[in-house]
Coordinates of C-alpha atoms (C1' of nucleotides) in Angstrom, one line a residue:
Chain A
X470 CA 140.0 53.3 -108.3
X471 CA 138.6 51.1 -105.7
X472 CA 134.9 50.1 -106.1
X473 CA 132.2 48.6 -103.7
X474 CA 129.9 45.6 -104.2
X475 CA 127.2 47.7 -106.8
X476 CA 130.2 49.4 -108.8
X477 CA 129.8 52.5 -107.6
X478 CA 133.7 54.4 -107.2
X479 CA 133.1 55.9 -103.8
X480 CA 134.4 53.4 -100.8
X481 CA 134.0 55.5 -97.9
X482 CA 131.3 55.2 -95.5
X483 CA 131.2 59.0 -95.0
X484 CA 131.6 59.8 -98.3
X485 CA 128.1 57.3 -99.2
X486 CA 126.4 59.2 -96.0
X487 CA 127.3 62.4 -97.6
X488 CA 125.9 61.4 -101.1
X489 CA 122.8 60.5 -99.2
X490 CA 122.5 63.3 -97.9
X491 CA 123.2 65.7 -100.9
X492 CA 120.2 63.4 -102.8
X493 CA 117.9 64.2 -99.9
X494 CA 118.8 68.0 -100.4
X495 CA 118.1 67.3 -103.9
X496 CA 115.1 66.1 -103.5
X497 CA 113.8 68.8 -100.8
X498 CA 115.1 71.7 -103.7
X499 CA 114.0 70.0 -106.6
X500 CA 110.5 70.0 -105.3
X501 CA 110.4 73.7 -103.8
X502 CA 111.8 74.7 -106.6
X503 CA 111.9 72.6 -109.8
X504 CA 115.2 71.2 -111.5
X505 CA 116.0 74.3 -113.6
X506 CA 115.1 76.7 -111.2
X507 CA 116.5 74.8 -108.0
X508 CA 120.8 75.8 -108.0
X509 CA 123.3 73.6 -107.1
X510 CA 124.3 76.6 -104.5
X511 CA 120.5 75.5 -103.0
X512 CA 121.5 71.9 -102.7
X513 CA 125.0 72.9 -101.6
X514 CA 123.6 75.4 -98.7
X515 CA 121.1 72.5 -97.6
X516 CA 124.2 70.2 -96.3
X517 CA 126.7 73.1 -95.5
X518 CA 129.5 72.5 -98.3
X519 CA 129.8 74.7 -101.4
X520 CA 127.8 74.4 -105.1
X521 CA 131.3 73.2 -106.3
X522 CA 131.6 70.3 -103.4
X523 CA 128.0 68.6 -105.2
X524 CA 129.8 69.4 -108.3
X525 CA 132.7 67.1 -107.3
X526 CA 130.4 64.2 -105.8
X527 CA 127.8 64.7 -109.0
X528 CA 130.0 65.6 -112.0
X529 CA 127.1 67.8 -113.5
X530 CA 123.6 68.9 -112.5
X531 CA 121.6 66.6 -115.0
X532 CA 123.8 63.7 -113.4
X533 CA 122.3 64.9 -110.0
X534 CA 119.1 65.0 -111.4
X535 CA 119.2 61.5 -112.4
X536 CA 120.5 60.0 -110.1
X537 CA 117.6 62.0 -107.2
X538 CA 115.0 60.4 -109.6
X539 CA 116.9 57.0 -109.1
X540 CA 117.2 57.0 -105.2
X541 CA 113.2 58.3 -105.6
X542 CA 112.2 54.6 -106.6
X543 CA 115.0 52.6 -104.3
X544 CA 113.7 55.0 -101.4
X545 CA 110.3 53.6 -102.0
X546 CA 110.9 50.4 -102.2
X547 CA 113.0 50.3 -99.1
X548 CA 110.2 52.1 -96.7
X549 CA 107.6 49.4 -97.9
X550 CA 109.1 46.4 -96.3
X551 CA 108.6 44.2 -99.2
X552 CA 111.1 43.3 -101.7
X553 CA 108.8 42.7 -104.5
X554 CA 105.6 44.5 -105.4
X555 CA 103.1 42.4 -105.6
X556 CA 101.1 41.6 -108.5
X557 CA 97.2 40.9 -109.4
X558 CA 94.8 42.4 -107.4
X559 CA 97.3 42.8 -104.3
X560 CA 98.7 45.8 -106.0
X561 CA 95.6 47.7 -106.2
X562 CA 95.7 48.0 -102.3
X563 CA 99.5 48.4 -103.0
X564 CA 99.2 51.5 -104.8
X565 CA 96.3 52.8 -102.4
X566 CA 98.9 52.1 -99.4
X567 CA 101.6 53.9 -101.4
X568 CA 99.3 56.8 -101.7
X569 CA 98.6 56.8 -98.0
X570 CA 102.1 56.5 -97.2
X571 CA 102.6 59.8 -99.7
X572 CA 100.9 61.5 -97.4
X573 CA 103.3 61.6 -94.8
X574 CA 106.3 62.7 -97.3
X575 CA 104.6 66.0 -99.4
X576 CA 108.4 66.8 -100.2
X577 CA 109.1 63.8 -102.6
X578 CA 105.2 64.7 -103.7
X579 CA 106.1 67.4 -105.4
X580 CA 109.4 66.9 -106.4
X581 CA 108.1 63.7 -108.4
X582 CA 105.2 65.9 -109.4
X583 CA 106.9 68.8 -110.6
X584 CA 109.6 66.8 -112.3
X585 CA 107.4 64.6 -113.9
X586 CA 105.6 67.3 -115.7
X587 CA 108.7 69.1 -116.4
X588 CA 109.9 66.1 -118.0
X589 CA 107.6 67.0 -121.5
X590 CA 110.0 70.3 -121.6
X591 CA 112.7 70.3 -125.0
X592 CA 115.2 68.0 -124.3
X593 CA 114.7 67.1 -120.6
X594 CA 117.3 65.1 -118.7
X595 CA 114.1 63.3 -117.0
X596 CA 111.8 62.7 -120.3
X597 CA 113.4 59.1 -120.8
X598 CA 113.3 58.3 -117.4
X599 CA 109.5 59.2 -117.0
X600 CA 109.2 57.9 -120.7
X601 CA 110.3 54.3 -119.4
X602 CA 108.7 54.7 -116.0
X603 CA 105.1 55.0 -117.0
X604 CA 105.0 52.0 -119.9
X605 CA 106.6 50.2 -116.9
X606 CA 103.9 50.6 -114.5
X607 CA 101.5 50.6 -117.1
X608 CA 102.5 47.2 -117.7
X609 CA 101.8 46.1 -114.3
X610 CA 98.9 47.4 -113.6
X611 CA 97.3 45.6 -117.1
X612 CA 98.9 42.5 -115.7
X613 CA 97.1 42.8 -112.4
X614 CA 93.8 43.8 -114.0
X615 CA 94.5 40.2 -116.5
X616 CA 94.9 38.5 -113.1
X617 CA 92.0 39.9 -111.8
X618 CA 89.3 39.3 -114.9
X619 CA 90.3 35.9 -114.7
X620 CA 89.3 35.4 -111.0
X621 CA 86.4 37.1 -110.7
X622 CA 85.3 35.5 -114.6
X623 CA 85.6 38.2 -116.9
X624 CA 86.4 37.6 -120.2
X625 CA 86.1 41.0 -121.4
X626 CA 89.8 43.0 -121.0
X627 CA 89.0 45.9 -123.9
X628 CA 89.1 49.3 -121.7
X629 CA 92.2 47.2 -119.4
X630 CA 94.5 49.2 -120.7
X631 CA 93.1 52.4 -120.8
X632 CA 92.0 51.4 -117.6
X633 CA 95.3 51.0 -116.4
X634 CA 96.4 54.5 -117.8
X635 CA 93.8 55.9 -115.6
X636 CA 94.6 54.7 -112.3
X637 CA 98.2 56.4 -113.2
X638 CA 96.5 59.6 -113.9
X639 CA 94.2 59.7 -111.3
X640 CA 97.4 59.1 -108.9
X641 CA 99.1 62.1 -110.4
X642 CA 96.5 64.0 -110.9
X643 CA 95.3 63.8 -107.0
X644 CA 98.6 64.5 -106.0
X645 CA 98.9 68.1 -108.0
X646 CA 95.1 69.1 -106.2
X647 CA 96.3 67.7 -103.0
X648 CA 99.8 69.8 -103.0
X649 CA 97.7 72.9 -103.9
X650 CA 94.8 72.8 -101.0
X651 CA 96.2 70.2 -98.8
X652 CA 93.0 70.5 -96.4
X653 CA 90.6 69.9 -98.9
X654 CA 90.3 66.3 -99.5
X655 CA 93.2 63.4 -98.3
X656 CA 95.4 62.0 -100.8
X657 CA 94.8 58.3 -99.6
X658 CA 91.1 58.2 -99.6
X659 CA 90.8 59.9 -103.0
X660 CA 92.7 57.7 -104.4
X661 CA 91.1 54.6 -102.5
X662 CA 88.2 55.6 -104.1
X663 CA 89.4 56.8 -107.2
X664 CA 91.1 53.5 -107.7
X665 CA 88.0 51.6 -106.6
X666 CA 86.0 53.0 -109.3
X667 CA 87.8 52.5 -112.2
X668 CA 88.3 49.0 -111.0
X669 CA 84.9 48.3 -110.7
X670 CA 84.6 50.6 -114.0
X671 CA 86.4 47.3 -115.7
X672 CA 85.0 44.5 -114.2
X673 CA 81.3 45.8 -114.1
X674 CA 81.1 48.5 -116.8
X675 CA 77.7 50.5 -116.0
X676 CA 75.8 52.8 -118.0
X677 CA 77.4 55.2 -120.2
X678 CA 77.5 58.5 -119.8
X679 CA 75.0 59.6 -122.5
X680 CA 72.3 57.6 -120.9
X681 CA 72.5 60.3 -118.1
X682 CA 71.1 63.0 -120.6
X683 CA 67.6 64.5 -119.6
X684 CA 65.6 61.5 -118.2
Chain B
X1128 CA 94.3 107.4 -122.5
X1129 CA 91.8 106.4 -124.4
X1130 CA 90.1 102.9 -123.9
X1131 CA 87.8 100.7 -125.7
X1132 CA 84.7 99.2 -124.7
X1133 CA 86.5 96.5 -122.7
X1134 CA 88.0 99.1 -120.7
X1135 CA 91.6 98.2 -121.8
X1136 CA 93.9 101.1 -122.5
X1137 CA 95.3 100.0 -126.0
X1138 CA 93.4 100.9 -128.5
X1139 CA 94.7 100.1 -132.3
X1140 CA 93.8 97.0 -134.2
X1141 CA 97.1 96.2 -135.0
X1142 CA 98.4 96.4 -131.5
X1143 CA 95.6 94.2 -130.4
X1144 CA 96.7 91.7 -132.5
X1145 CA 100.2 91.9 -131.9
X1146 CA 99.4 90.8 -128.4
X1147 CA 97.6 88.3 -129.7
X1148 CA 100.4 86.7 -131.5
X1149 CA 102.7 87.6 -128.5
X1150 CA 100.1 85.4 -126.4
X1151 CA 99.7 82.5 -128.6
X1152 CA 103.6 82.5 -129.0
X1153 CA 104.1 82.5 -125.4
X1154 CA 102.0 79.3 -124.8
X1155 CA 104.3 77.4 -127.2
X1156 CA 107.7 78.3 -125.9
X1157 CA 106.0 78.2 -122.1
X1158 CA 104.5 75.0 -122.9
X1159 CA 107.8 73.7 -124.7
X1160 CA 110.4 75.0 -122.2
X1161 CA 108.3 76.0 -118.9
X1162 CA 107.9 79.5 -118.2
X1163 CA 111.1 79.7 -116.0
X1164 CA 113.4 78.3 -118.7
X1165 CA 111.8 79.6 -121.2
X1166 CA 112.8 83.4 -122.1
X1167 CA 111.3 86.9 -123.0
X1168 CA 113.7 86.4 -126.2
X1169 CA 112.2 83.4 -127.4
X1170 CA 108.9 84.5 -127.5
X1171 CA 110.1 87.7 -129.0
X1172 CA 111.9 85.7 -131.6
X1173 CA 108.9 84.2 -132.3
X1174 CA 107.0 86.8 -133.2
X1175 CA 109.8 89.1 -135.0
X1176 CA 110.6 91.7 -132.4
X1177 CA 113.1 92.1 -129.4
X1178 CA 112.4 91.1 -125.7
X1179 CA 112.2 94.7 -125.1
X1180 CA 109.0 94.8 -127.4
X1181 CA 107.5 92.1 -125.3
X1182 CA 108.2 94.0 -122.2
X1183 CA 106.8 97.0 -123.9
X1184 CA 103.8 95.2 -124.0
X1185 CA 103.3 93.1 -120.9
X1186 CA 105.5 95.2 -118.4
X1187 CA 107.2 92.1 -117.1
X1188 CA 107.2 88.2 -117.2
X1189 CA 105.4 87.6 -114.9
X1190 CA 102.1 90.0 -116.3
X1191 CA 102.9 88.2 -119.5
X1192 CA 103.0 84.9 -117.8
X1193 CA 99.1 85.7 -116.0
X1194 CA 98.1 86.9 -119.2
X1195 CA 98.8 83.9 -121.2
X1196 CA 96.7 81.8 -118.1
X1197 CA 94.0 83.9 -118.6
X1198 CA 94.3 84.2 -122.6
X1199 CA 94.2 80.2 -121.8
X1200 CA 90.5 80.6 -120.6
X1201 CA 89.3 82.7 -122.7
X1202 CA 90.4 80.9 -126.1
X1203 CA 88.8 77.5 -124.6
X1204 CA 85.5 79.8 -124.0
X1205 CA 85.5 80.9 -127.6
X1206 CA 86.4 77.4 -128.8
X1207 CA 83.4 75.4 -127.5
X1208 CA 80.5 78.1 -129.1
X1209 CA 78.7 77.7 -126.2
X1210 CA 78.6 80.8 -124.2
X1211 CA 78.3 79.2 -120.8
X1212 CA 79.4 76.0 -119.0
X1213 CA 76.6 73.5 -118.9
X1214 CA 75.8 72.0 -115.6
X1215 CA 74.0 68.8 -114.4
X1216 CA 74.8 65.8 -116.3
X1217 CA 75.9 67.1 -119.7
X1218 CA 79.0 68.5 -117.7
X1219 CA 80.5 65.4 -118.1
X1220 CA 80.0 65.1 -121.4
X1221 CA 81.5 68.5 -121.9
X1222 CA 84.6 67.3 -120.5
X1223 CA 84.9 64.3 -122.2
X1224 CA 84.0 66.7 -125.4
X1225 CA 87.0 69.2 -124.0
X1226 CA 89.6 66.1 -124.1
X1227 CA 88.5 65.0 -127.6
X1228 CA 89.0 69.0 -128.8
X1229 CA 92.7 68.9 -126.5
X1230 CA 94.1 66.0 -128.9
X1231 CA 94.3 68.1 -132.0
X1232 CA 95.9 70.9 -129.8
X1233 CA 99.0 69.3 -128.2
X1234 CA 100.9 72.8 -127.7
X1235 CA 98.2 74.0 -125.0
X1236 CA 97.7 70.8 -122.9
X1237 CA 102.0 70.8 -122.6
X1238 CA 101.5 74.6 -121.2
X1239 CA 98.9 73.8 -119.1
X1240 CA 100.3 70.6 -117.6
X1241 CA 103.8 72.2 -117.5
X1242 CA 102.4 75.0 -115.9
X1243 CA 100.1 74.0 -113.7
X1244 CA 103.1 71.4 -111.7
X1245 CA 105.0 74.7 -111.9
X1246 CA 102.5 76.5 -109.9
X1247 CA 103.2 74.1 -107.0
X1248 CA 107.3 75.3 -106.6
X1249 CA 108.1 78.2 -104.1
X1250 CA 106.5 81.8 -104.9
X1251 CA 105.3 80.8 -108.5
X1252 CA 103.2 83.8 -109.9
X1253 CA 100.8 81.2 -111.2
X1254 CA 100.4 79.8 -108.2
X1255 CA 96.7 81.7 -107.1
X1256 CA 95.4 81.0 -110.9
X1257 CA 95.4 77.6 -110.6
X1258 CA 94.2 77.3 -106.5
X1259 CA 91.0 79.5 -107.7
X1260 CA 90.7 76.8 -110.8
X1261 CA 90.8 74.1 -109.1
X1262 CA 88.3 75.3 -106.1
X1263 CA 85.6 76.7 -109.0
X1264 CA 85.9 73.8 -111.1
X1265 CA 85.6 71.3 -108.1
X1266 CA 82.7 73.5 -107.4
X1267 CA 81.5 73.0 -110.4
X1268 CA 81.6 69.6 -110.9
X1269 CA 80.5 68.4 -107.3
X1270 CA 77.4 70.8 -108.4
X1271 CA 76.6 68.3 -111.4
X1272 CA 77.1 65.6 -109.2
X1273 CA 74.1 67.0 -106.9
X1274 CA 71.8 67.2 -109.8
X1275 CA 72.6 64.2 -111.1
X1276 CA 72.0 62.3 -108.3
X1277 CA 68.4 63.8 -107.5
X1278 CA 67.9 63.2 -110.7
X1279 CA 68.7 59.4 -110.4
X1280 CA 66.9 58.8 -106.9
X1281 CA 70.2 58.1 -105.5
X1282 CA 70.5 59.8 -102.0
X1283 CA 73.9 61.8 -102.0
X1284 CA 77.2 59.6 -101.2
X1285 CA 79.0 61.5 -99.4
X1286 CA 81.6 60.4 -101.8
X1287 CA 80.5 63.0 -104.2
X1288 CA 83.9 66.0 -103.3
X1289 CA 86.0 63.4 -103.8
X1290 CA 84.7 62.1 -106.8
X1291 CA 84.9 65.9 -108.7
X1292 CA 88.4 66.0 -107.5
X1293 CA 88.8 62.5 -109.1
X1294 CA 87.6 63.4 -112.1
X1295 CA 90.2 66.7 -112.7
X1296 CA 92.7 64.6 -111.5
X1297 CA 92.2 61.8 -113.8
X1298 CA 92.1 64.7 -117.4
X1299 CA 95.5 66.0 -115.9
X1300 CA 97.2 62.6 -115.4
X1301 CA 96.2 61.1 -119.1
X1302 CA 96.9 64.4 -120.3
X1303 CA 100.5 63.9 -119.0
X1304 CA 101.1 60.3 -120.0
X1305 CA 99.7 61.3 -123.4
X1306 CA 102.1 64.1 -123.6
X1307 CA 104.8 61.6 -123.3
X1308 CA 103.5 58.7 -125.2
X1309 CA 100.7 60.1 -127.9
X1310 CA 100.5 57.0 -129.5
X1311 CA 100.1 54.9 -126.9
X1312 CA 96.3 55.7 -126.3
X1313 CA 94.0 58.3 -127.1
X1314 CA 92.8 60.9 -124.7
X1315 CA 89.7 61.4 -125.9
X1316 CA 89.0 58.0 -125.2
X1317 CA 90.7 57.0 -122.2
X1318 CA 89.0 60.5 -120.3
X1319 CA 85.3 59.1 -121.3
X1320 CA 86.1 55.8 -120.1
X1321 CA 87.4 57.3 -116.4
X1322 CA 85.1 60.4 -116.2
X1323 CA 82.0 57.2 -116.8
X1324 CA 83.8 54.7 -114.1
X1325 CA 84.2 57.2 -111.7
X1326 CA 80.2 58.7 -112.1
X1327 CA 79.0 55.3 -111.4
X1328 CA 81.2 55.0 -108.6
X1329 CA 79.3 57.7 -106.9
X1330 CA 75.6 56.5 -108.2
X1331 CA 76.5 52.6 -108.0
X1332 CA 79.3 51.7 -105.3
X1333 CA 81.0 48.6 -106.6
X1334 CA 82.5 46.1 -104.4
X1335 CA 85.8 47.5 -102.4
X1336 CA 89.1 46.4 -103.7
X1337 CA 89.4 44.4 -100.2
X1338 CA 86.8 42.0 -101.4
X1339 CA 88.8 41.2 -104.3
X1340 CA 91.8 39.7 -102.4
X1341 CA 92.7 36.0 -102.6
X1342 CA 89.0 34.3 -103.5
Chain C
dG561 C1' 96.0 120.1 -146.0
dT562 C1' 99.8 120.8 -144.0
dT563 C1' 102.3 121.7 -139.9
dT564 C1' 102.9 121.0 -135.0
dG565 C1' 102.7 118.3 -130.8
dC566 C1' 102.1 114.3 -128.6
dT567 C1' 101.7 109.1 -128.2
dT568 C1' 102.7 104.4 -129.6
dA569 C1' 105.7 100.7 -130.8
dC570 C1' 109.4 99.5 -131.0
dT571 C1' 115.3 98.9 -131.3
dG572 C1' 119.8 98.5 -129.3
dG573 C1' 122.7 98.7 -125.6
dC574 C1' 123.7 98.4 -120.9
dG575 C1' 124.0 96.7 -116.0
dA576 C1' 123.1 93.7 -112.3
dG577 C1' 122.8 89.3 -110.8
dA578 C1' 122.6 84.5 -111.2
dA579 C1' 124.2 80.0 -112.4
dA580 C1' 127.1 76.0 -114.1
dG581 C1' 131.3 74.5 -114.6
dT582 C1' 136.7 74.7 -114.2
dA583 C1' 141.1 75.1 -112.1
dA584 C1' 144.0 75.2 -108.5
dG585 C1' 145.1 74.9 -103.8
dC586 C1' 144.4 73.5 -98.9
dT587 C1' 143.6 69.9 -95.2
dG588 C1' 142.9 66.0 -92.5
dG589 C1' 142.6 61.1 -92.3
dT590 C1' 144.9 56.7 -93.3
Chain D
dA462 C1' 153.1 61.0 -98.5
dC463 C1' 149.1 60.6 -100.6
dC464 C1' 144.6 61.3 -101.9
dA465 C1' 139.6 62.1 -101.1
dG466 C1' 136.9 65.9 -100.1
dC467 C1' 136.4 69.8 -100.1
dT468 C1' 137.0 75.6 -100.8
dT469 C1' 138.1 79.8 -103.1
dA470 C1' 138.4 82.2 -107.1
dC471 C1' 137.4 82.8 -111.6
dT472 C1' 135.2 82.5 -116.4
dT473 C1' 131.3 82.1 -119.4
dT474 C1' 127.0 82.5 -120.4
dC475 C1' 122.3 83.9 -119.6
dT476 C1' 118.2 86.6 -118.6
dC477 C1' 115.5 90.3 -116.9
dG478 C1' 114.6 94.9 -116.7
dC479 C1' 115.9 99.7 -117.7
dC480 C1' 116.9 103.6 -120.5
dA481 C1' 117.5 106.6 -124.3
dG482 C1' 116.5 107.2 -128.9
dT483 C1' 113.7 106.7 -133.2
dA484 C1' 110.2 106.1 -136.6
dA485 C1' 105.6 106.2 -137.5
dG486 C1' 100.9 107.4 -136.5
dC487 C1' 97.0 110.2 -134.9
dA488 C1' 94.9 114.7 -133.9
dA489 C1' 93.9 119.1 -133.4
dA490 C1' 95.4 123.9 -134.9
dC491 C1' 96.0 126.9 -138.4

DNA sequence: GTTTGCTTACTGGCGAGAAAGTAAGCTGGT
DNA sequence: ACCAGCTTACTTTCTCGCCAGTAAGCAAAC
């Protein structure tokens, strides 16, 4: 069995195209639907072959499923020019342009969105993906928010990482209110602002929320 | 038919709580399998009777589905003594008080979360339960955000719909990440530290994350 | 206070329709 | 001629909803 410069058992160019384009389907049915209730017939219909024709490029629906959640994050990386993602406080604006560029693509939105969610279910083929995924970017964003304390003179990193769980959440969390009323608010400023806050939230912590009570 | 002061059309005590068991099984298989995947039969099992018992009571999966939303609300209500939702300032403390009481009950924050990404996929029954929640608790919130600011001298940023929409956005993404990594960080916690950044980012605007790049 | 009549709360079984996966065969490119 | 890339056909397994039947309870009549 011949095999290309990644490993992967497929040589032909047309056969790579049409694996592109089944993961695409994928995607498209997988957020309309979810991954239980989107069929392999779905995906099938999408790129005119038969539920058994995926079967033969996939192997198995979980294997699909895994491997739309991988072409997710290579997809991404490829549309923002950039090999690397930047770190310190570069990647604050990163993920505030990622969130811009979401905009434009509400179908990987909610397939990440739904899928993510999903992921807490029994025995999910996605829960160790997600699992990894978040303590990964997690990581980052402490690292940038180390980087940052140090330039602008703070010693104090004690809500950095909580901090950093937050600007995860408040990403997701925009992007399940932004799929549902679309009109009301834009995902991109939200989360510019969002982001901003919580930023500022560790670098200048103000008064707590108590303090608020009846003046 | 004879109905009770509610206006409902059972009657007995015991079939009252039957439904109630019914209920609180179905937000545990829901919340632990989705409420796609997860079957009439389970909850039945669950609760000692047949599928056809549970349809007996709820017509369908889908009025069982609504119900258990709705249940959802009502049990929160009961919960927290108070009869009403405080407004101005002390709403935020209430929700930072709701995410404290939603760590010691894991099982309804997976239904909701689980549910609630659901609701985005094609024709989802839930789908109108949760577009109303959002609107009224955005409502709600932005409504705080009003007093609050008269009450500080601060003259309205007009950054106050997106900052309620912040706010739900960041409980829903902890509540994820906590789903998936409980022991990671606490969400009673981490929501009071993001509801706080993000009220002072309406009341005190910090610096933009622009200004933080390469001094 | 017991019988009669109706309702409630189920059970068990069935049918229709998906859906995932398998096996075997056809076909067109190299 | 061979093999990748399918299709068609089939099996298995689920799940929802329906239906008929039954046991038990309530309620009014006698």
């Amino acid at each position: 069995m011949a095999k290309d410069a990644d490993g992967n058992t497929t040589v032909r160019p047309a056969t790579r195209e049409k694996r592109e384009q089944i993961l695409k389907a994928a995607v498209e049915i997988f957020g309309n639907k979810g991954s239980t209730n989107g069929t392999l017939a779905d995906v099938a219909e999408q790129v005119g072959i038969t539920h058994a024709g995926v079967l033969h490029h996939f192997g198995s629906k979980q294997k699909l499923l895994l491997e739309v959640l991988a072409y997710r994050d290579q997809a991404d990386v490829a549309e923002l020019a950039e090999k690397h993602i930047p770190g310190g406080p570069e990647l604050f604006l990163h993920l505030v342009r990622t969130a811009i560029a979401n905009e434009r693509r509400p179908g990987i939105v909610q397939a990440y969105t739904v899928l993510s969610s999903e992921s807490v279910t029994d025995n999910h083929p996605g829960r160790d993906y997600f699992e990894d995924r978040y303590t990964t970017l997690r990581r980052e964003v402490t690292d940038a928010f180390h980087l940052l304390c140090a330039q602008e003179g703070v010693t104090e990193p004690d809500t950095v990482a909580t901090a950093a769980a937050s600007i995860l959440a408040v990403m997701d969390g925009l992007q399940l209110q932004w799929l549902l009323h679309r009109d009301v608010f834009g995902l991109g400023e939200a989360s510019e602002f969002a982001i901003r806050s919580i930023v500022n939230g560790v670098l200048h912590p103000g008064p707590t929320l108590e303090s608020y009570r009846h003046d």
